[in-house]
Short mmCIF file of C-alpha atoms and ligand atoms in Angstrom, two decimals:
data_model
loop_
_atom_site.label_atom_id
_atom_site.label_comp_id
_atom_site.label_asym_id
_atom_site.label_seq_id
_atom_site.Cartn_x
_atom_site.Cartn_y
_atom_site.Cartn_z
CA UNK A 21 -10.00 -11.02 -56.86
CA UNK A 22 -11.86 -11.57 -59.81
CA UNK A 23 -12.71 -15.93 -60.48
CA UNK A 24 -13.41 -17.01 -63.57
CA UNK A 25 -15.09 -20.88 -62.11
CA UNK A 26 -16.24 -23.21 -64.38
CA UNK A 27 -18.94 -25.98 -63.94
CA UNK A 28 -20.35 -23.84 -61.13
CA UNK A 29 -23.93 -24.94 -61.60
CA UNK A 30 -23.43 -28.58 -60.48
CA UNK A 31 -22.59 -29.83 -57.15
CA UNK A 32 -19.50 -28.63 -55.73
CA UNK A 33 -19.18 -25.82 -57.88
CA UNK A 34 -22.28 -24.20 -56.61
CA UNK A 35 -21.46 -24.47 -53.29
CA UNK A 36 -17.88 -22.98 -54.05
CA UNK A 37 -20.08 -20.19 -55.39
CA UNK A 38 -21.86 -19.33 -52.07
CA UNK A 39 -18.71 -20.00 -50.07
CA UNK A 40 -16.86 -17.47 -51.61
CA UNK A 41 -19.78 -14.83 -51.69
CA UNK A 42 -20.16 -15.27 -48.17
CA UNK A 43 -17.10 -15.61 -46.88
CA UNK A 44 -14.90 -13.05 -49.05
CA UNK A 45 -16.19 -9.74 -49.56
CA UNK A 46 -13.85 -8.17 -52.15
CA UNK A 47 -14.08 -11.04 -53.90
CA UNK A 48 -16.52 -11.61 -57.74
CA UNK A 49 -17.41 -14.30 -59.71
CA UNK A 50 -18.15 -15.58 -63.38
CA UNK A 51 -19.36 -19.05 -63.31
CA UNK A 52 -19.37 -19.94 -66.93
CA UNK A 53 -21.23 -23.43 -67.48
CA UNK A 54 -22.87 -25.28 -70.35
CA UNK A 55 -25.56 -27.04 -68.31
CA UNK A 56 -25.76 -30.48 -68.71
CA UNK A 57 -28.13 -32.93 -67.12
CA UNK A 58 -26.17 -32.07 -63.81
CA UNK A 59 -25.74 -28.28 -64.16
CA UNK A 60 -28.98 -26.56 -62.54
CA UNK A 61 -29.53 -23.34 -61.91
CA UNK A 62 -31.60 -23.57 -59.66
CA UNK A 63 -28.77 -24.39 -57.31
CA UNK A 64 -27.79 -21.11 -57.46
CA UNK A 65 -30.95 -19.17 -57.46
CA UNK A 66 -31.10 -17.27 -54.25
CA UNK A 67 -27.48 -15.88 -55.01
CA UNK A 68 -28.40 -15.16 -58.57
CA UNK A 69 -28.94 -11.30 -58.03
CA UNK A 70 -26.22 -10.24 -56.10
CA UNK A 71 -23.82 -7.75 -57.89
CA UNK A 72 -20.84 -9.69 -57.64
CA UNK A 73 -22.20 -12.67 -59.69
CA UNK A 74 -22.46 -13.35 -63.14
CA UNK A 75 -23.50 -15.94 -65.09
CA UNK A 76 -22.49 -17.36 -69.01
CA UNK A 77 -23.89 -20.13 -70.66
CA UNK A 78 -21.62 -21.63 -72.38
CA UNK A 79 -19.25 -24.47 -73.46
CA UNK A 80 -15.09 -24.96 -72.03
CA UNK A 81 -14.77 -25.89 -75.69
CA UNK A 82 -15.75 -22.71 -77.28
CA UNK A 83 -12.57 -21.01 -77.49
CA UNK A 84 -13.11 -17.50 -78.05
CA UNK A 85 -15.47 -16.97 -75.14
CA UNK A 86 -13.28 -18.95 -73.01
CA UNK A 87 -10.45 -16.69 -74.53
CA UNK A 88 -12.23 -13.65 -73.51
CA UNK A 89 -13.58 -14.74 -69.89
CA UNK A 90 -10.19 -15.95 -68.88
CA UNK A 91 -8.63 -12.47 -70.28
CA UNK A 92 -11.14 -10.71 -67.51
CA UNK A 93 -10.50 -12.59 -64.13
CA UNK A 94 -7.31 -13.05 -61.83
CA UNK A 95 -7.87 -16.81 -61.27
CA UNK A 96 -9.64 -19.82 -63.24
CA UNK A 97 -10.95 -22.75 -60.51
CA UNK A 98 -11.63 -25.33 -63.38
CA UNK A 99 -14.34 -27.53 -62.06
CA UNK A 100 -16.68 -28.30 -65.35
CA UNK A 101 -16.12 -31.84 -66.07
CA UNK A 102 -17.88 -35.11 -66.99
CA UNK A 103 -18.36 -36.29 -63.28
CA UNK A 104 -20.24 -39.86 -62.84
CA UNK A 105 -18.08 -43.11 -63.36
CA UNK A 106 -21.04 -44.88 -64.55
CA UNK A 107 -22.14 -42.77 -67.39
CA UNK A 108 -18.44 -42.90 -68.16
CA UNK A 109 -18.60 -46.79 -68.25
CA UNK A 110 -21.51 -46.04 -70.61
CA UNK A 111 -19.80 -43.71 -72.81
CA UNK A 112 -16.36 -42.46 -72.25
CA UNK A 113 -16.62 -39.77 -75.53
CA UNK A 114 -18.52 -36.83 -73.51
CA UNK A 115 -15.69 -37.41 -71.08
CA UNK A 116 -13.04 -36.91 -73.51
CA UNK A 117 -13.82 -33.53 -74.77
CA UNK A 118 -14.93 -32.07 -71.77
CA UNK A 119 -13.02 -33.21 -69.40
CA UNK A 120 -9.13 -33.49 -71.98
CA UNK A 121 -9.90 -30.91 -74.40
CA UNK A 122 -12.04 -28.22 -72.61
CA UNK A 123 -9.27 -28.27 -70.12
CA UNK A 124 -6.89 -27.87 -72.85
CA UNK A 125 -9.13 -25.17 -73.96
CA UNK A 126 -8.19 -23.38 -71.12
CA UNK A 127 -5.47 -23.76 -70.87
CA UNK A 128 -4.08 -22.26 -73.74
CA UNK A 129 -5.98 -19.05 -72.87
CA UNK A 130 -4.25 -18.99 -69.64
CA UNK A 131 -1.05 -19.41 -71.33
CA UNK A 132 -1.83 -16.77 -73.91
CA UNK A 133 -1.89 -14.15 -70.93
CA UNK A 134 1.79 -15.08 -69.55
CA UNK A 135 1.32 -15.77 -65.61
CA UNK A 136 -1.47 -13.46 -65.37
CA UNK A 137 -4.08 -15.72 -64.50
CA UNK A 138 -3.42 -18.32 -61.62
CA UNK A 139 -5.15 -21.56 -62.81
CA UNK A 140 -6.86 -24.14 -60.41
CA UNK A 141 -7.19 -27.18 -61.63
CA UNK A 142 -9.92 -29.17 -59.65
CA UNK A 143 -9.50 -32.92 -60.17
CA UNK A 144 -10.46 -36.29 -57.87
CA UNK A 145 -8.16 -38.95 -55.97
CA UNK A 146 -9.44 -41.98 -58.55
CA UNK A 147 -6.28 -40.64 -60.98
CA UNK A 148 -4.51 -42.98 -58.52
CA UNK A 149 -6.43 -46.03 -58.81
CA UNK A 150 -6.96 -47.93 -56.04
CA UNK A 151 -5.74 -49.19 -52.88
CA UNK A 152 -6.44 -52.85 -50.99
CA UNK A 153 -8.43 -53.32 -48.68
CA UNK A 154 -5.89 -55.33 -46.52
CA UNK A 155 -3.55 -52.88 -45.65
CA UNK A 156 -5.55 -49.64 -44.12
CA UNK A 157 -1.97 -48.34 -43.35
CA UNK A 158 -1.69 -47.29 -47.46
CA UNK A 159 -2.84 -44.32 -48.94
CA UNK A 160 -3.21 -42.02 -51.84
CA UNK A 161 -0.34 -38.89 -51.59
CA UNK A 162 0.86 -36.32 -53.96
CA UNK A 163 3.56 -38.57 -55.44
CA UNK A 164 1.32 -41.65 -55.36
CA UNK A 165 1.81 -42.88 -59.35
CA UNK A 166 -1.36 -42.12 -61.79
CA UNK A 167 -3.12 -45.24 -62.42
CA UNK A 168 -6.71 -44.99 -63.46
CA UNK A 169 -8.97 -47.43 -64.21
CA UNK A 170 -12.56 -45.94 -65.12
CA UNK A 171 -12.83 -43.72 -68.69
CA UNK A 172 -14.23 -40.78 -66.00
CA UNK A 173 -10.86 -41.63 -63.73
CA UNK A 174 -8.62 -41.77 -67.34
CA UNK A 175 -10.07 -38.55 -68.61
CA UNK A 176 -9.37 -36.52 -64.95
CA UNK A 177 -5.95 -38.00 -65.28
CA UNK A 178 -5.26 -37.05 -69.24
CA UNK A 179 -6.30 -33.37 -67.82
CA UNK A 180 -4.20 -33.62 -64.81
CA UNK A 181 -1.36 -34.40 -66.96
CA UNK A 182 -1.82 -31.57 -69.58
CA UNK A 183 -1.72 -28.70 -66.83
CA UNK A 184 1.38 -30.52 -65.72
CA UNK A 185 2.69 -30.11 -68.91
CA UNK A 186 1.86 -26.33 -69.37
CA UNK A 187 3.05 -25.75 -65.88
CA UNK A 188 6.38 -27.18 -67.07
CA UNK A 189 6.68 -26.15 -70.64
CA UNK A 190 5.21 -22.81 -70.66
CA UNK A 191 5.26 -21.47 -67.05
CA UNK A 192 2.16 -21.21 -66.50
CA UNK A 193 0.86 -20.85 -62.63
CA UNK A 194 -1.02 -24.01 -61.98
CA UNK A 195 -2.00 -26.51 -58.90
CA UNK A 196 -3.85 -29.29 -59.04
CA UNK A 197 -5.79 -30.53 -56.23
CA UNK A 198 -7.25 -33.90 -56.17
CA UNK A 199 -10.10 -34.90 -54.00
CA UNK A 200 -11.76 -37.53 -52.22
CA UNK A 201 -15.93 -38.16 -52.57
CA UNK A 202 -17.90 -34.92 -51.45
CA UNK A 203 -21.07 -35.23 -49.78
CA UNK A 204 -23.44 -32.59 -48.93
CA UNK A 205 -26.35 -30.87 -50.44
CA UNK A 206 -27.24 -30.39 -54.26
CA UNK A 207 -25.59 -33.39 -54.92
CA UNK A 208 -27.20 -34.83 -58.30
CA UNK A 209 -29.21 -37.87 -57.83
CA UNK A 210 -26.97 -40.47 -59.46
CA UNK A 211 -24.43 -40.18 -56.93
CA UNK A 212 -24.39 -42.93 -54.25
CA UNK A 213 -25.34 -40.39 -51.23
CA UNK A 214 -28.05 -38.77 -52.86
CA UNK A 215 -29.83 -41.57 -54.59
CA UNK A 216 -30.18 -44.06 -51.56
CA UNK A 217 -31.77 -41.10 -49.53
CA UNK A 218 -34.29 -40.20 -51.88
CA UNK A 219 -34.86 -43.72 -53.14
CA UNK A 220 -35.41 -44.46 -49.22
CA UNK A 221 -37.91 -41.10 -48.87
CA UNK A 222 -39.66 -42.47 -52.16
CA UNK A 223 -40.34 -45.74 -50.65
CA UNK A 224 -37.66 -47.77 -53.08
CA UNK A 225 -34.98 -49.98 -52.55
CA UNK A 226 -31.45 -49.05 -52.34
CA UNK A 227 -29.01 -50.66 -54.75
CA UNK A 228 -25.81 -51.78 -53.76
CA UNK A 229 -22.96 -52.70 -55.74
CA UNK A 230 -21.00 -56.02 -55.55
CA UNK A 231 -20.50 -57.24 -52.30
CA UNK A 232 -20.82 -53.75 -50.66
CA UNK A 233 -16.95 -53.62 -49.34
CA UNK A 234 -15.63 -51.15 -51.52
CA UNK A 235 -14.16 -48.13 -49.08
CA UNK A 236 -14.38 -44.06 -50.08
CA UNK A 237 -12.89 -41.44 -48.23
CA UNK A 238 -15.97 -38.74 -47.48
CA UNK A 239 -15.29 -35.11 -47.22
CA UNK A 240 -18.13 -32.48 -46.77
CA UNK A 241 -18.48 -30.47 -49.61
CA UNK A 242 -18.03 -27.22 -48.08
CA UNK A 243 -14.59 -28.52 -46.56
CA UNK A 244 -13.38 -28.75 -49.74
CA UNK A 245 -14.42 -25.33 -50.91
CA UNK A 246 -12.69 -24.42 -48.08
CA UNK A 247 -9.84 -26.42 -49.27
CA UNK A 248 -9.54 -25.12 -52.68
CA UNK A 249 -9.61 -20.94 -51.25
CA UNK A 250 -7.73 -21.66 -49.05
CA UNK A 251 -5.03 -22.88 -51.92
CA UNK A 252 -6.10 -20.32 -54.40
CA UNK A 253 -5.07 -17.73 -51.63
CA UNK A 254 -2.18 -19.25 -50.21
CA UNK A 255 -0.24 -21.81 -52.63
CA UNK A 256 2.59 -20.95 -54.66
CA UNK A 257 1.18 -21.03 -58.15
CA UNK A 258 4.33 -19.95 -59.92
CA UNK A 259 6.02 -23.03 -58.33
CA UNK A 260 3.06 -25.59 -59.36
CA UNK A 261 1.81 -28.89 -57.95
CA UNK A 262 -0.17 -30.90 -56.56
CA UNK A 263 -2.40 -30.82 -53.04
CA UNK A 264 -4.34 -33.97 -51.96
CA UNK A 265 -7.48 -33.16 -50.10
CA UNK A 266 -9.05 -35.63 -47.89
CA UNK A 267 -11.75 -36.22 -45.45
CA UNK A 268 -9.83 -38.75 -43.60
CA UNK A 269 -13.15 -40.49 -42.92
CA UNK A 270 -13.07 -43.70 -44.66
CA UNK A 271 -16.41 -46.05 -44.52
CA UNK A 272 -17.62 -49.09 -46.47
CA UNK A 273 -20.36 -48.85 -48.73
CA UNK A 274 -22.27 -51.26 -46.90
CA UNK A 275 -21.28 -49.26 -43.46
CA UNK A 276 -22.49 -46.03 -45.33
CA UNK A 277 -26.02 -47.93 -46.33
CA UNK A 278 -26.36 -48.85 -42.49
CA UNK A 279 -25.59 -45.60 -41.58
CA UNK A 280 -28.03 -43.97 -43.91
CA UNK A 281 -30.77 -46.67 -43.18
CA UNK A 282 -30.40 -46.11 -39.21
CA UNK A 283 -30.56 -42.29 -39.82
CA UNK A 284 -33.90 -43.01 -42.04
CA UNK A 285 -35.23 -45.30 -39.59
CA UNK A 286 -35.49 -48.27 -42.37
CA UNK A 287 -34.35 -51.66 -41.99
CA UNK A 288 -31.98 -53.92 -43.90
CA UNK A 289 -34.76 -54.83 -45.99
CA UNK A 290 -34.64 -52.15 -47.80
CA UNK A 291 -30.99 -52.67 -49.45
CA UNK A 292 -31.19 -54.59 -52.98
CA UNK A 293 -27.87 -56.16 -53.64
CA UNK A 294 -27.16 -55.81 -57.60
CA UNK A 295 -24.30 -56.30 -60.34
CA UNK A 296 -21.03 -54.58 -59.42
CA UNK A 297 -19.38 -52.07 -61.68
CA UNK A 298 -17.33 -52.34 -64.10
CA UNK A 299 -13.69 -52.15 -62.82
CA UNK A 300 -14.67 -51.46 -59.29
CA UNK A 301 -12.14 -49.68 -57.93
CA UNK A 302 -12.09 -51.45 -54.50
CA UNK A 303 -10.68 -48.36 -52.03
CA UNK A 304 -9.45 -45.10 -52.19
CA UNK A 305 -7.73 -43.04 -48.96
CA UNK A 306 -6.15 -40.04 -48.98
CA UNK A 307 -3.39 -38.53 -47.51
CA UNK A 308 -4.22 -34.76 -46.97
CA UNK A 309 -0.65 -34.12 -44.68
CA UNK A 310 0.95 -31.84 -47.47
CA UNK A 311 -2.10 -29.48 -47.83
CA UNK A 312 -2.30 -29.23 -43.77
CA UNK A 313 1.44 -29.04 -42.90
CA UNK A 314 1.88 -25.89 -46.23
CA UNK A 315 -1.64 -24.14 -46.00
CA UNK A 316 -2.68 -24.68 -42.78
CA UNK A 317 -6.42 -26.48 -44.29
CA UNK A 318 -7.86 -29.54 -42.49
CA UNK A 319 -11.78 -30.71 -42.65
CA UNK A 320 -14.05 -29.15 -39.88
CA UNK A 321 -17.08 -29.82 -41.14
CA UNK A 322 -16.70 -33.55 -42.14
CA UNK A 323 -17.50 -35.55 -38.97
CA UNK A 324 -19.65 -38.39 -38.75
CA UNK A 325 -22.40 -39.23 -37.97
CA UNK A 326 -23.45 -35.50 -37.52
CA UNK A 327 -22.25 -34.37 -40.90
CA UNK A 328 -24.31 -37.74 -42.41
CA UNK A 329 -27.18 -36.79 -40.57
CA UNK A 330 -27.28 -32.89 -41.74
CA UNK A 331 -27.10 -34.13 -44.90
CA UNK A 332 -29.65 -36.28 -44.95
CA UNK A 333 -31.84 -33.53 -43.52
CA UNK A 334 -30.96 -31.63 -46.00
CA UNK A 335 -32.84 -33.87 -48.69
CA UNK A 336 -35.58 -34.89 -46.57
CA UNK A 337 -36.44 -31.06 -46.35
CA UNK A 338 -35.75 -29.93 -49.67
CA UNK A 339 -38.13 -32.92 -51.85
CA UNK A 340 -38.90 -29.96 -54.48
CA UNK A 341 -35.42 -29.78 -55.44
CA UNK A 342 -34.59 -32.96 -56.03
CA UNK A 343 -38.18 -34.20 -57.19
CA UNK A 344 -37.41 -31.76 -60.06
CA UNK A 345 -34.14 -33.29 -60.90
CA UNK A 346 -35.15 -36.22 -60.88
CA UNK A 347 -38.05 -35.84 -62.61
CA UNK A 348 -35.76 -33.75 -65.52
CA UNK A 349 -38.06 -30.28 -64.45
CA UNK A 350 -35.32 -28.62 -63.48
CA UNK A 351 -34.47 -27.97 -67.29
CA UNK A 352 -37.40 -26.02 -67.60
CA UNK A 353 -35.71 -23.20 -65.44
CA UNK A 354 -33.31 -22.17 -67.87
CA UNK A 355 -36.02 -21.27 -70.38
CA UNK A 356 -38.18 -19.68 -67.95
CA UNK A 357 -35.38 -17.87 -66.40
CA UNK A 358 -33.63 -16.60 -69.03
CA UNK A 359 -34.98 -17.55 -72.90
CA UNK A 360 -38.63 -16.64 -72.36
CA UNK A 361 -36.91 -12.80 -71.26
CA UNK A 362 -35.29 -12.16 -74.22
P1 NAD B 412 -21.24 -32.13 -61.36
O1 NAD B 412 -21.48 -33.16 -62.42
O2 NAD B 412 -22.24 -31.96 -60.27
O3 NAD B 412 -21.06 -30.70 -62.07
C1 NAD B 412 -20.35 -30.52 -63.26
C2 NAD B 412 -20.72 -29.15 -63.85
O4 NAD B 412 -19.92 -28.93 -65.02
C3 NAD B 412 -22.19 -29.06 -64.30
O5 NAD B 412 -22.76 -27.85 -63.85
C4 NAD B 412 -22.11 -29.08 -65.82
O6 NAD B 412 -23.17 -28.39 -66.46
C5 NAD B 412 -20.76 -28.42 -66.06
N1 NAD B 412 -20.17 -28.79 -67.36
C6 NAD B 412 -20.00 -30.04 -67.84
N2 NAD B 412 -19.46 -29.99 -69.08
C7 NAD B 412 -19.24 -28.68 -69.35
C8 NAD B 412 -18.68 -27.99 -70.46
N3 NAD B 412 -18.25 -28.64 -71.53
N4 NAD B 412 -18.60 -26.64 -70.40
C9 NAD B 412 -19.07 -25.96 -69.32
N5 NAD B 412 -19.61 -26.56 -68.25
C10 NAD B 412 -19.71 -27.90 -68.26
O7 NAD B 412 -19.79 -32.44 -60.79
P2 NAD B 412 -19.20 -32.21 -59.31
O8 NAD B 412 -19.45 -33.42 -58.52
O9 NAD B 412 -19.64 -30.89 -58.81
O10 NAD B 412 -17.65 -32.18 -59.65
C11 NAD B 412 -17.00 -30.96 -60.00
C12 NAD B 412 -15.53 -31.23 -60.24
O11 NAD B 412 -14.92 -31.76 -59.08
C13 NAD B 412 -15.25 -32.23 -61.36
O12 NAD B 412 -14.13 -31.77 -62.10
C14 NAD B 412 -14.93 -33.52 -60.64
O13 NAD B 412 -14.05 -34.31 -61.41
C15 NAD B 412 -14.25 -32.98 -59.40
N6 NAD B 412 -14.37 -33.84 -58.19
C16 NAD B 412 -15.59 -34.27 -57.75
C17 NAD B 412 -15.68 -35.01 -56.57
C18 NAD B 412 -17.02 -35.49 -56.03
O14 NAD B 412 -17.05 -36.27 -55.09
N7 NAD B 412 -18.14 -35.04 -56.56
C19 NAD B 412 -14.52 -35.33 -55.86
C20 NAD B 412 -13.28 -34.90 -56.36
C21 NAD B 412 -13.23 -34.13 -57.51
O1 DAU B 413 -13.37 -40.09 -55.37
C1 DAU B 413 -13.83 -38.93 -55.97
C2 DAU B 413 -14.92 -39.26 -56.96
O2 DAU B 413 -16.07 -39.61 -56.19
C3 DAU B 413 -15.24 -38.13 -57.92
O3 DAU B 413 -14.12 -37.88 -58.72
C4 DAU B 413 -16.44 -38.48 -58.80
O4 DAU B 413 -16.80 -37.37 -59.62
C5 DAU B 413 -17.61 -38.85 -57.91
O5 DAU B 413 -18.70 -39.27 -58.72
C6 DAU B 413 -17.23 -39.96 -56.94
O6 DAU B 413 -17.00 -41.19 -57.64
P1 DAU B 413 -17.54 -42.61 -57.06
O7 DAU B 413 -17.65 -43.55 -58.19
O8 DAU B 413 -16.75 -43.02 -55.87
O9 DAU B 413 -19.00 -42.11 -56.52
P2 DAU B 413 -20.45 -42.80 -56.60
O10 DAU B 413 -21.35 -41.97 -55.75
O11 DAU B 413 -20.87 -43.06 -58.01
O12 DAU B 413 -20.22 -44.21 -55.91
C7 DAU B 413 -19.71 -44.27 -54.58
C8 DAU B 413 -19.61 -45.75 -54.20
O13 DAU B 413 -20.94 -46.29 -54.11
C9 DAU B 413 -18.89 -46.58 -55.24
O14 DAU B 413 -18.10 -47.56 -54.59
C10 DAU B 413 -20.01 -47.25 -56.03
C11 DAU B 413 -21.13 -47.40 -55.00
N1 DAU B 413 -22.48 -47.31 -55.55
C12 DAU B 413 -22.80 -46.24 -56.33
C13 DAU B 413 -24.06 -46.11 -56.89
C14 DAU B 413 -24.40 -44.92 -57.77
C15 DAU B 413 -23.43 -48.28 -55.26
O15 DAU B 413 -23.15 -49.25 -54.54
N2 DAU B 413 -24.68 -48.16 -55.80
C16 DAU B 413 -25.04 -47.11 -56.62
O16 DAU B 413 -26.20 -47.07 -57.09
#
């Protein structure tokens, strides 16, 4: 099988990457992706000369590249996207033309090759909304209504609904999954995980929003690669629809900033209560059932504290990486890499 992924330089997608070049030998990739202050290639560099892997810089909005990469693979997993909520509460308009119309983008290739192409449509539980806090027994499933309240959560939804509508209208083989918060490494720095640890390692506070209640659902990142092959290979794409994937692992932020400060050996002291966001959303929980009872998938690699403490390890040990986001040197890889060759 030949995967045409997009977004593969950021978090999940680059870990997708190295999942499936591990774990499926017939198996190639073309990860085409823009880079934007969270794509990185440097996530990818010790895969980046193996045979089965290309890469293509270049936009989901530039049509007749993403016309010709889609006509070359068996399968799109359509990850690019606009990812943090707060940028999005800063400026929703990035958000609307990657994450509406470069999906749109693609999807009119994929319809222009009549069921060829299976398309995966990678999108995130907040299209629901949220849940109260007062009645644990509720959760997110696949026929949960769409109600989102961030212009990140709006945009995932718009797109959610537009492969829904190709699905129906045209034919076209589609799923959707939508997923719960990922932790796990190369996680960019704005991200609640990532920031507190190296914020912690760097000496600096850790800033918590509102009064710290607000529940996610964590799922190791690699579970849901896992997750998403694991429907790529064995969903029925002709029929459509929708998986849920969960971690089933929900925790307070304030229980996740204890966990993280115990881990780090810091105290309480070190947590700096600040402004809440915008529109909070207060909880989200998913109910992964479907996905387990049709496919078979369930998290393995999720568990806490073990899978919090890898993690964290992870960061400690790796300060060059994320030094160099942070610091914006990553960027400079690109050009060394690849414009200073030409
Ligand atoms: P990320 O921000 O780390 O990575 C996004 C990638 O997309 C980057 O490499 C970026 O350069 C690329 N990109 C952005 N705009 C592009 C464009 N116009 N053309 C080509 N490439 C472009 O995001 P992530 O956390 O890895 O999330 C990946 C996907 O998974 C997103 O669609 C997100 O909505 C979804 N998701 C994320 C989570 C999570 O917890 N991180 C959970 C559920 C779903
Ligand atoms: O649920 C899936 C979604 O999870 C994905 O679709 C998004 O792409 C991903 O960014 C993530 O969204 P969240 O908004 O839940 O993640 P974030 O890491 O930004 O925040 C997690 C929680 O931590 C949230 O309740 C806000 C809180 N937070 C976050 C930051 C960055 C803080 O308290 N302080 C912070 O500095």
């Amino acid at each position: 099988m030949h995967i045409l992924l997009t977004g593969g330089c950021g978090f999940i997608g680059s870990n997708f990457v190295r999942l499936v070049l591990r774990e499926r030998s017939d198996y190639s990739l073309t990860n085409l992706d823009v880079l934007t202050y969270s794509g990185n290639l440097e996530n990818l560099a010790d895969i980046e000369g193996d045979p089965r892997y290309r890469f293509v810089k270049g936009d989901i909005n530039d049509r007749d590249l993403v016309n010709r990469l889609v006509a070359e693979c068996d399968a799109v997993v359509h990850m690019a996207a606009e990812s943090h909520v707060d940028r999005s509460i800063m400026d929703g308009r990035p958000f609307v033309l990657t994450n509406v119309l470069g999906t749109q983008t693609l999807l009119d290739a994929v319809r222009a090759l009549r069921g060829k192409v299976k398309f995966l449509h990678v999108s995130t539980d907040e299209v629901y909304g949220d849940l109260p806090l007062d009645q644990p027994q509720v959760k997110f499933t696949e026929t949960t209504p769409y109600a989102p309240s961030s212009p990140y959560s709006a945009s995932k939804a718009a797109s959610d609904l537009l492969v829904r509508a190709y699905q129906h209208t045209f034919g076209i083989p589609a799923i959707i999954t939508n997923c719960s918060n990922n932790f796990g490494p190369y996680q960019f720095p704005e991200k609640v995980i990532p920031l507190f640890v190296t914020n912690l390692i760097e000496g600096k506070k850790v800033p918590l929003y509102g009064d710290g209640r607000n529940v996610r659902d964590w799922l190791h990142v690699e579970d849901h690669c896992e997750a998403l092959l694991t429907v790529l290979e064995k969903a029925d794409f002709t029929s459509g629809g929708t998986y849920n994937i969960g971690g089933n692992n929900e925790r307070s932020n304030l229980d996740l900033t204890h966990a993280i400060l115990k881990i780090m050996g810091k105290d309480e002291s070190f947590i700096e209560p600040v402004t809440d966001r915008l529109g909070h959303d207060r909880r989200y929980a998913i109910d992964a059932r479907k996905i387990e009872k049709e496919l078979g998938w369930r998290p393995t690699r999720s568990a806490w504290p073990g899978a919090l403490e890898q993690t964290v390890r992870w960061y400690v040990e790796h300060p060059d990486w994320w030094q160099r986001v942070k610091s914006g040197a990553y960027r400079d890889y690109y050009e060394q890499q690849y414009v200073k060759r030409r």
